[in-house]
């Protein structure tokens, strides 16, 4: 998208691939020198671990650090194993404290400790502030370097503070206002500081702060940052003292990872945590196999249900023809409801206490969908087979859709209440429960309508 | 999360609900006066259309406009129908040109035209710049109001331009650099302008611009903004002339909507485009019914396959017991692959031309998963039933998993190549194809192993 390269993405990928295949480092250097940081990143993310380490080491030092900062933490950790100690120490020192901590979570403990010891006192102190918060808390993702101002200072004095902190602070566009005890009392934007007169007091134009406690769940905090359209959010401790800021670019990355996780789990696997093409086949299998086994284990319940009705099936083999269609429709209806509610929970549109409202809506939605599909199913099956069989199919679709939509709607809420990822909780449960219950509904309806 | 309210979210929701149920406007005013903009928004999004209009009209004017600006376009359009013409005109004039155009897409054409005519000449001109781009292009979402600087100006002169444009421009933190013909030649951040000496020339510290063409797909542009960690991206026309900027908060909202859409479609329904609790049951049914019908129609293929093997089934009723498990496992494996590739496409990690790489990986992944599940399936089925039946189950699982993973991996790429949403394209196709093909594999394996 940038104008800096005259080659297309695909042509660059081909050239880079050829240069690496030939092990020709000068060619690699030549191709990479045509790219900007974003393009370099895109190309590196498509390579295997070894090729990526090779290509990375040909980058000039300044560019190398810029690229490193923006790689996923997993890929950073992969790279570090292939670099020399001095190079690693340089890169580690150049990272901001929050990025450093995220990388440390991916490194072997021994290496992480050695790297920490190599930092300057100041950087070590900043890093340990961030490290002090548990994984999953926003404190772990905040930047402990920020510019602040005070209510009794003027806009002009605030500008001087901004200029003084301009090299260290991660954001200078949102400036928290604190009192003598470091308590957060307000927030000003750099825009407002520039807009008002130089001598105007911060107290007179500061806004209510949008504070987030450092122990808050990181995904919730990031969503709040996005919803508030804030460029940065002040993070406070339990006594409302300012401890850091969360910037919008970190919020974006957090939401992107959360959404990759939700998408993967909705599809019944664990997130890969690396770009697809740079994930080894073995890791992809690992990300999927547990879920597949859990789902297959759950599905043995359907074998038992089928076994219980084997006599009915033997008498009316025609019943078995509709089994894939009926349980497929049940699964689809359940998935629709579960997906909608999982997303609504992620966006904060629905909360666990809305369980009665959600149930009431999904029963209605399921019954309406079931009525429609049931009428269709009746018409088709009655026309092709017999009217009693049409009745069985129609009534089963009505029952299965109503059941599946209500169960699908409730599961994510139950998951959230039990503090399990709603997507993890819903998926296997819906497949298993809806399939098995759907079969029971089918055979009961068939027995009573056909009198078997 | 904000400190401005002393009531919890739930208590506020209850109080507001009671006040609205009693139709007691003074109580509504009292509850809403305790909330900040973000909290007001969260509460409004949970109400029915009528209650929301009622509550909205009690807000003081300034607050009302702030809240309106941040509502989803659908809810904005709902609200406008309940407001008086003068109120609507005020709100419409206060919106930024890009938000105005997004709202216009939701309004009846007559109302939209009347509102446009009520704008000042300047606002009308800005709005028509944005309106000139097709839906889906980033030009439609950009802000046409921005501050620029030129290479021959100094940092001090640039600051003066920033101060002059501070009230109108949507972002002042990223400043595009243009030449005499409005061509984009660079980019400076406000941070850099403040950091360098007042007399330094822009030409000496400007960076390569990260330009995006106005006709670029909006989701790709937003993803690029996020990946580049940019607060704003310059948008250019075909001659590289600056026409607008895309700010990170708009990019975030675009990505959020795109992800809601992907999540909904992966779950087999259309996105609701309103918060769940404020969507009428009828609209939820509409969002789901078409997909459900398409999927059910596809599933009739399974009825035909089952019909073709009815004689086999009649001879060996025991075979029918495993049908839900086998097609369920196939569907799960296919979904896993499709979800992974759909997400990798959205993130730009995989492109359609990677089709051979993806296929090679998914065949391996599918075969490994199938081998594992197949061995397990063989052991269990051989132990409980017979060794030949164990063989049938084991071999079928191997075949189904390999087939499902490869088909699931290829479908999103095919969808992208055909310019259809990969999620839309993959879902029904995988369900139908994998279920039907899985059954064929099962019956063929059964026939040859059991000799029927």
Coordinates of C-alpha atoms in Angstrom, one line a residue, chain B:
Chain B
X1 CA -15.3 1.8 34.8
X2 CA -15.4 5.5 35.0
X3 CA -15.3 7.1 38.5
X4 CA -18.0 9.6 37.6
X5 CA -20.9 7.4 38.7
X6 CA -21.4 6.0 42.1
X7 CA -24.0 3.4 41.0
X8 CA -23.1 0.1 39.5
X9 CA -24.0 -0.6 35.9
X10 CA -26.7 -3.0 36.9
X11 CA -28.3 -0.7 39.5
X12 CA -28.4 2.1 36.9
X13 CA -30.0 -0.2 34.4
X14 CA -32.7 -1.2 36.9
X15 CA -33.4 2.4 37.9
X16 CA -33.6 3.5 34.3
X17 CA -35.9 0.6 33.4
X18 CA -38.2 1.4 36.3
X19 CA -38.3 5.1 35.4
X20 CA -39.2 4.3 31.8
X21 CA -41.8 1.7 32.8
X22 CA -43.5 4.4 34.9
X23 CA -43.1 6.9 32.1
X24 CA -41.6 9.2 34.8
X25 CA -39.3 11.6 32.8
X26 CA -37.9 13.5 35.8
X27 CA -36.6 10.1 37.1
X28 CA -35.1 9.4 33.7
X29 CA -33.4 12.8 33.8
X30 CA -32.1 12.1 37.3
X31 CA -30.6 8.7 36.5
X32 CA -29.0 9.9 33.2
X33 CA -27.5 12.9 34.9
X34 CA -25.3 10.6 37.0
X35 CA -23.7 9.0 33.9
X36 CA -20.9 10.1 31.6
X37 CA -21.1 9.8 27.8
X38 CA -19.8 6.2 27.7
X39 CA -22.1 5.0 30.4
X40 CA -25.1 6.8 28.8
X41 CA -24.3 5.0 25.6
X42 CA -24.1 1.6 27.2
X43 CA -27.5 2.1 28.8
X44 CA -29.2 3.5 25.7
X45 CA -27.9 0.6 23.6
X46 CA -29.8 -1.9 25.8
X47 CA -33.3 -0.2 25.5
X48 CA -36.0 -0.8 23.0
X49 CA -36.3 1.8 20.1
X50 CA -39.2 3.7 21.8
X51 CA -37.6 3.8 25.2
X52 CA -34.3 4.9 23.7
X53 CA -36.0 7.8 21.9
X54 CA -37.7 8.8 25.1
X55 CA -34.6 8.7 27.2
X56 CA -32.5 10.4 24.5
X57 CA -34.8 13.4 24.4
X58 CA -34.3 14.1 28.1
X59 CA -30.6 14.6 27.6
X60 CA -29.3 18.2 27.7
X61 CA -28.4 19.5 24.2
X62 CA -24.6 19.4 24.3
X63 CA -24.6 15.9 25.8
X64 CA -27.2 14.7 23.4
X65 CA -25.0 15.6 20.4
X66 CA -21.9 13.9 22.0
X67 CA -24.0 10.7 22.6
X68 CA -25.5 10.8 19.1
X69 CA -22.1 11.0 17.5
X70 CA -21.0 7.8 19.1
X71 CA -24.1 5.7 18.5
X72 CA -24.2 3.0 15.8
X73 CA -25.5 4.4 12.5
X74 CA -28.5 2.1 12.6
X75 CA -29.5 3.4 16.1
X76 CA -28.9 7.0 14.9
X77 CA -31.3 6.5 12.1
X78 CA -33.9 4.9 14.5
X79 CA -33.6 8.0 16.8
X80 CA -33.9 10.5 14.0
X81 CA -37.3 9.3 13.2
X82 CA -38.5 10.2 16.7
X83 CA -37.0 13.7 16.8
X84 CA -38.3 17.1 15.6
X85 CA -36.9 18.6 12.3
X86 CA -35.0 21.4 14.1
X87 CA -33.4 19.0 16.5
X88 CA -32.4 16.7 13.6
X89 CA -30.9 19.6 11.6
X90 CA -28.8 20.7 14.6
X91 CA -27.5 17.2 15.1
X92 CA -26.8 16.6 11.4
X93 CA -24.8 19.8 11.2
X94 CA -22.7 18.9 14.3
X95 CA -21.6 15.5 12.9
X96 CA -18.3 15.2 11.0
X97 CA -18.6 14.7 7.3
X98 CA -17.7 11.0 7.4
X99 CA -20.1 10.1 10.2
X100 CA -22.7 12.1 8.3
X101 CA -22.3 10.0 5.2
X102 CA -22.5 6.7 7.2
X103 CA -25.7 7.9 8.8
X104 CA -27.1 9.0 5.4
X105 CA -26.7 5.4 4.1
X106 CA -29.2 4.4 6.8
X107 CA -31.8 7.1 6.2
X108 CA -34.7 7.3 3.7
X109 CA -33.4 9.1 0.6
X110 CA -35.9 12.0 0.9
X111 CA -34.9 12.7 4.5
X112 CA -31.2 12.5 3.6
X113 CA -31.5 14.9 0.7
X114 CA -33.5 17.4 2.9
X115 CA -30.8 17.3 5.6
X116 CA -28.0 17.8 3.0
X117 CA -29.8 20.9 1.7
X118 CA -29.9 22.4 5.2
X119 CA -26.1 22.3 5.6
X120 CA -23.9 25.3 5.2
X121 CA -22.0 25.5 1.8
X122 CA -18.8 24.4 3.4
X123 CA -20.2 21.4 5.2
X124 CA -22.2 20.4 2.1
X125 CA -19.0 20.5 0.0
X126 CA -17.1 18.4 2.5
X127 CA -19.9 15.9 2.7
X128 CA -20.1 15.5 -1.1
X129 CA -16.4 14.8 -1.3
X130 CA -16.9 11.8 1.0
X131 CA -20.2 10.8 -0.8
X132 CA -18.3 10.8 -4.1
X133 CA -16.6 7.5 -3.2
X134 CA -18.4 4.1 -3.5
X135 CA -19.6 2.2 -0.4
X136 CA -16.8 -0.1 0.8
X137 CA -14.0 2.3 -0.3
X138 CA -12.0 3.9 2.4
X139 CA -12.8 7.3 0.8
X140 CA -16.3 6.9 2.2
X141 CA -14.9 6.7 5.8
X142 CA -12.2 9.3 5.7
X143 CA -12.4 12.8 7.2
X144 CA -11.9 15.5 4.5
X145 CA -10.9 18.0 7.2
X146 CA -7.2 17.9 8.0
X147 CA -4.2 20.1 8.8
X148 CA -1.3 19.9 6.3
X149 CA 2.2 21.4 6.1
X150 CA 4.7 21.8 3.3
X151 CA 8.4 20.8 2.9
X152 CA 9.7 24.4 2.8
X153 CA 7.9 25.4 6.0
X154 CA 9.6 25.3 9.5
X155 CA 8.4 23.4 12.5
X156 CA 7.3 26.7 14.0
X157 CA 5.2 27.6 11.0
X158 CA 3.7 24.1 11.1
X159 CA 2.7 24.6 14.7
X160 CA 1.0 27.8 13.7
X161 CA -1.0 25.9 11.0
X162 CA -1.9 23.3 13.7
X163 CA -3.2 26.0 16.0
X164 CA -5.2 27.5 13.2
X165 CA -6.9 24.2 12.3
X166 CA -7.3 22.9 15.8
X167 CA -11.1 23.3 15.9
X168 CA -12.0 21.8 12.6
X169 CA -9.4 19.0 11.8
X170 CA -10.3 15.6 13.0
X171 CA -6.7 14.8 13.9
X172 CA -3.8 17.1 14.5
X173 CA -1.4 14.5 15.7
X174 CA -0.4 13.2 12.2
X175 CA 0.2 15.9 9.7
X176 CA 0.5 15.1 6.0
X177 CA 3.2 17.0 4.0
X178 CA 2.1 18.1 0.5
X179 CA 3.7 20.0 -2.3
X180 CA 2.2 22.9 -4.3
X181 CA -0.1 20.6 -6.3
X182 CA -1.5 18.9 -3.1
X183 CA 0.5 15.8 -3.8
X184 CA 1.4 13.8 -0.7
X185 CA 5.2 13.9 -0.3
X186 CA 5.6 13.0 3.4
X187 CA 4.2 12.9 6.9
X188 CA 5.2 14.4 10.2
X189 CA 3.9 13.6 13.7
X190 CA 3.0 16.5 16.1
X191 CA 5.5 14.8 18.4
X192 CA 8.3 15.4 15.9
X193 CA 7.2 19.0 15.3
X194 CA 7.5 19.7 19.0
X195 CA 10.7 17.8 19.4
X196 CA 12.8 19.5 16.7
X197 CA 14.0 23.2 16.8
X198 CA 11.4 25.8 15.8
X199 CA 13.4 26.8 12.7
X200 CA 14.0 23.3 11.4
X201 CA 12.5 22.7 7.9
X202 CA 9.8 20.1 7.5
X203 CA 11.7 18.6 4.6
X204 CA 14.5 17.7 7.0
X205 CA 12.5 15.7 9.4
X206 CA 9.5 14.4 7.4
X207 CA 9.0 10.7 7.1
X208 CA 8.0 8.5 4.1
X209 CA 4.2 8.8 4.0
X210 CA 2.0 5.7 4.6
X211 CA -0.5 6.6 1.9
X212 CA -3.7 4.6 1.1
X213 CA -5.7 5.2 -2.2
X214 CA -9.2 6.4 -1.6
X215 CA -10.6 3.5 -3.6
X216 CA -8.9 0.9 -1.5
X217 CA -11.2 -1.5 0.4
X218 CA -12.1 0.0 3.7
X219 CA -11.3 -3.1 5.8
X220 CA -7.9 -3.5 4.3
X221 CA -7.1 0.2 4.9
X222 CA -8.3 -0.1 8.5
X223 CA -6.2 -3.2 9.0
X224 CA -3.2 -1.4 7.5
X225 CA -3.7 1.5 9.9
X226 CA -3.8 -0.9 12.9
X227 CA -0.7 -2.9 11.7
X228 CA 1.2 0.3 11.1
X229 CA 0.3 1.5 14.7
X230 CA -0.6 4.8 13.0
X231 CA -2.9 7.3 14.7
X232 CA -4.1 8.5 11.2
X233 CA -3.4 7.6 7.6
X234 CA -3.4 10.0 4.7
X235 CA -5.8 9.1 1.9
X236 CA -4.9 10.0 -1.7
X237 CA -6.6 10.0 -5.1
X238 CA -5.3 8.2 -8.2
X239 CA -2.8 11.1 -8.8
X240 CA -1.4 10.9 -5.2
X241 CA -3.2 14.1 -4.2
X242 CA -4.2 14.2 -0.5
X243 CA -8.0 14.0 -0.2
X244 CA -8.6 13.0 3.4
X245 CA -7.3 11.1 6.5
X246 CA -8.5 7.9 8.2
X247 CA -8.2 8.2 12.0
X248 CA -7.4 5.2 14.2
X249 CA -10.7 5.5 16.1
X250 CA -12.6 5.1 12.8
X251 CA -10.3 2.2 11.8
X252 CA -11.1 0.5 15.1
X253 CA -14.9 0.8 14.5
X254 CA -14.5 -0.5 11.0
X255 CA -12.5 -3.5 12.2
X256 CA -15.0 -4.1 14.9
X257 CA -17.9 -4.1 12.4
X258 CA -15.9 -6.4 10.1
X259 CA -15.2 -8.8 12.9
X260 CA -18.9 -8.8 14.0
X261 CA -19.7 -9.7 10.4
X262 CA -17.1 -12.4 10.2
X263 CA -18.2 -13.9 13.5
X264 CA -21.9 -13.9 12.5
X265 CA -21.2 -15.5 9.1
X266 CA -18.9 -18.1 10.6
X267 CA -21.8 -19.0 12.8
X268 CA -24.1 -19.1 9.8
X269 CA -26.1 -15.9 10.1
X270 CA -26.0 -12.3 8.9
X271 CA -24.7 -9.7 11.4
X272 CA -27.5 -7.9 13.3
X273 CA -26.0 -4.4 12.9
X274 CA -27.6 -3.3 16.1
X275 CA -26.8 -4.3 19.8
X276 CA -28.5 -7.6 20.5
X277 CA -31.0 -6.4 23.1
X278 CA -32.2 -3.5 20.9
X279 CA -32.8 -5.8 17.9
X280 CA -36.4 -6.9 17.4
X281 CA -37.0 -10.6 17.4
X282 CA -38.3 -10.3 13.8
X283 CA -34.9 -8.9 12.7
X284 CA -33.0 -11.7 14.5
X285 CA -35.1 -14.3 12.6
X286 CA -34.4 -12.4 9.4
X287 CA -30.7 -12.5 10.0
X288 CA -30.8 -16.2 10.5
X289 CA -33.5 -17.7 8.3
X290 CA -31.9 -17.4 4.9
X291 CA -28.8 -19.1 6.0
X292 CA -30.7 -21.8 7.8
X293 CA -32.7 -22.5 4.6
X294 CA -29.7 -22.6 2.4
X295 CA -28.0 -25.0 4.8
X296 CA -31.1 -27.2 5.1
X297 CA -31.4 -27.2 1.3
X298 CA -27.8 -28.2 1.0
X299 CA -28.4 -30.9 3.6
X300 CA -31.1 -32.6 1.4
X301 CA -28.0 -33.8 -0.5
X302 CA -27.3 -36.0 2.5
X303 CA -30.8 -37.4 2.3
X304 CA -30.1 -38.4 -1.2
X305 CA -26.8 -40.0 -0.4
X306 CA -28.4 -41.9 2.5
X307 CA -31.2 -43.0 0.1
X308 CA -28.7 -44.3 -2.4
X309 CA -27.2 -46.6 0.4
X310 CA -30.6 -47.5 2.0
X311 CA -30.1 -51.2 1.1
X312 CA -26.7 -51.2 2.8
X313 CA -28.2 -49.6 5.9
X314 CA -31.1 -52.0 6.0
X315 CA -28.7 -54.9 5.9
X316 CA -26.4 -53.5 8.6
X317 CA -28.5 -51.2 10.9
X318 CA -25.4 -51.0 13.2
X319 CA -23.8 -48.7 10.6
X320 CA -26.4 -46.0 11.2
X321 CA -25.3 -45.7 14.8
X322 CA -22.1 -43.9 13.8
X323 CA -23.5 -41.5 11.3
X324 CA -23.9 -38.5 13.6
X325 CA -20.4 -39.0 15.1
X326 CA -18.7 -39.4 11.7
X327 CA -20.3 -36.5 10.0
X328 CA -20.0 -34.4 13.1
X329 CA -16.2 -35.0 13.2
X330 CA -16.0 -34.2 9.5
X331 CA -17.8 -31.0 10.0
X332 CA -15.7 -30.0 13.0
X333 CA -12.4 -30.7 11.1
X334 CA -13.6 -28.7 8.1
X335 CA -14.7 -25.8 10.3
X336 CA -11.4 -25.7 12.1
X337 CA -9.5 -25.4 8.9
X338 CA -12.0 -22.9 7.4
X339 CA -11.9 -20.7 10.5
X340 CA -8.1 -20.7 10.6
X341 CA -7.8 -19.7 6.9
X342 CA -10.6 -17.1 7.1
X343 CA -8.9 -15.4 10.0
X344 CA -5.5 -15.6 8.3
X345 CA -7.0 -14.0 5.2
X346 CA -8.6 -11.2 7.3
X347 CA -5.2 -10.5 9.0
X348 CA -3.4 -10.6 5.7
X349 CA -1.2 -13.6 6.8
X350 CA -2.4 -15.7 3.8
X351 CA -3.3 -14.6 0.3
X352 CA -5.2 -16.4 -2.5
X353 CA -2.0 -17.2 -4.3
X354 CA -0.8 -19.3 -1.3
X355 CA -3.4 -21.9 -2.3
X356 CA -0.8 -24.7 -2.9
X357 CA 1.0 -24.1 0.4
X358 CA -2.3 -24.1 2.2
X359 CA -3.5 -27.2 0.5
X360 CA -0.3 -29.1 1.2
X361 CA -0.4 -28.0 4.9
X362 CA -4.1 -28.9 5.4
X363 CA -3.7 -32.3 3.8
X364 CA -1.0 -33.1 6.2
X365 CA -2.9 -31.7 9.2
X366 CA -6.0 -33.5 8.2
X367 CA -4.2 -36.8 7.7
X368 CA -2.4 -36.6 11.0
X369 CA -5.7 -35.8 12.8
X370 CA -7.5 -38.5 10.9
X371 CA -4.7 -41.0 11.8
X372 CA -5.0 -40.2 15.5
X373 CA -8.8 -40.2 15.6
X374 CA -8.9 -43.3 13.3
X375 CA -6.7 -45.3 15.6
X376 CA -8.8 -44.4 18.6
X377 CA -12.0 -45.1 16.7
X378 CA -10.7 -48.4 15.5
X379 CA -9.8 -49.4 19.1
X380 CA -13.1 -48.4 20.6
X381 CA -15.3 -49.8 17.9
X382 CA -13.3 -53.0 17.6
X383 CA -13.5 -53.5 21.4
X384 CA -17.3 -52.9 21.7
X385 CA -18.5 -54.2 18.3
X386 CA -16.4 -56.2 15.9
X387 CA -12.9 -55.8 14.4
X388 CA -14.3 -55.3 10.8
X389 CA -16.6 -52.6 12.1
X390 CA -13.6 -51.1 13.9
X391 CA -11.7 -51.1 10.6
X392 CA -14.6 -49.3 8.9
X393 CA -14.8 -46.6 11.5
X394 CA -11.0 -46.1 11.7
X395 CA -10.6 -45.9 7.9
X396 CA -13.6 -43.6 7.5
X397 CA -12.2 -41.2 10.1
X398 CA -8.9 -41.1 8.4
X399 CA -10.5 -40.4 5.0
X400 CA -13.1 -37.9 6.3
X401 CA -10.6 -35.8 8.3
X402 CA -8.1 -35.6 5.4
X403 CA -10.9 -34.6 3.0
X404 CA -12.6 -32.2 5.4
X405 CA -9.4 -30.3 6.4
X406 CA -8.3 -29.8 2.8
X407 CA -11.8 -28.7 1.6
X408 CA -12.1 -26.5 4.7
X409 CA -8.8 -24.9 4.0
X410 CA -9.4 -24.3 0.3
X411 CA -12.9 -22.9 0.5
X412 CA -12.1 -19.5 2.0
X413 CA -9.3 -19.0 -0.6
X414 CA -11.7 -19.8 -3.4
X415 CA -14.3 -17.4 -1.9
X416 CA -11.7 -14.6 -1.7
X417 CA -10.6 -15.3 -5.3
X418 CA -14.3 -15.1 -6.5
X419 CA -14.6 -11.9 -4.4
X420 CA -17.2 -13.4 -2.1
X421 CA -16.9 -13.0 1.7
X422 CA -14.8 -16.1 2.6
X423 CA -16.9 -16.8 5.6
X424 CA -20.1 -16.7 3.6
X425 CA -18.7 -18.9 1.0
X426 CA -17.1 -21.5 3.2
X427 CA -19.8 -22.2 5.7
X428 CA -22.7 -23.7 3.7
X429 CA -20.4 -25.3 1.2
X430 CA -18.4 -27.1 3.9
X431 CA -21.4 -28.3 5.8
X432 CA -23.0 -29.6 2.6
X433 CA -20.0 -31.0 0.8
X434 CA -18.2 -32.5 3.8
X435 CA -21.4 -34.1 5.2
X436 CA -22.4 -35.7 1.9
X437 CA -18.9 -36.7 0.9
X438 CA -18.3 -38.1 4.4
X439 CA -21.3 -40.3 4.0
X440 CA -20.1 -41.5 0.6
X441 CA -16.7 -42.3 2.1
X442 CA -18.3 -44.2 5.0
X443 CA -20.6 -46.3 2.8
X444 CA -17.8 -47.1 0.3
X445 CA -15.4 -48.1 3.0
X446 CA -18.2 -50.2 4.7
X447 CA -19.1 -51.9 1.4
X448 CA -15.5 -52.9 0.6
X449 CA -14.5 -53.9 4.2
X450 CA -17.7 -55.7 5.1
X451 CA -18.3 -57.0 1.6
X452 CA -21.9 -55.8 1.3

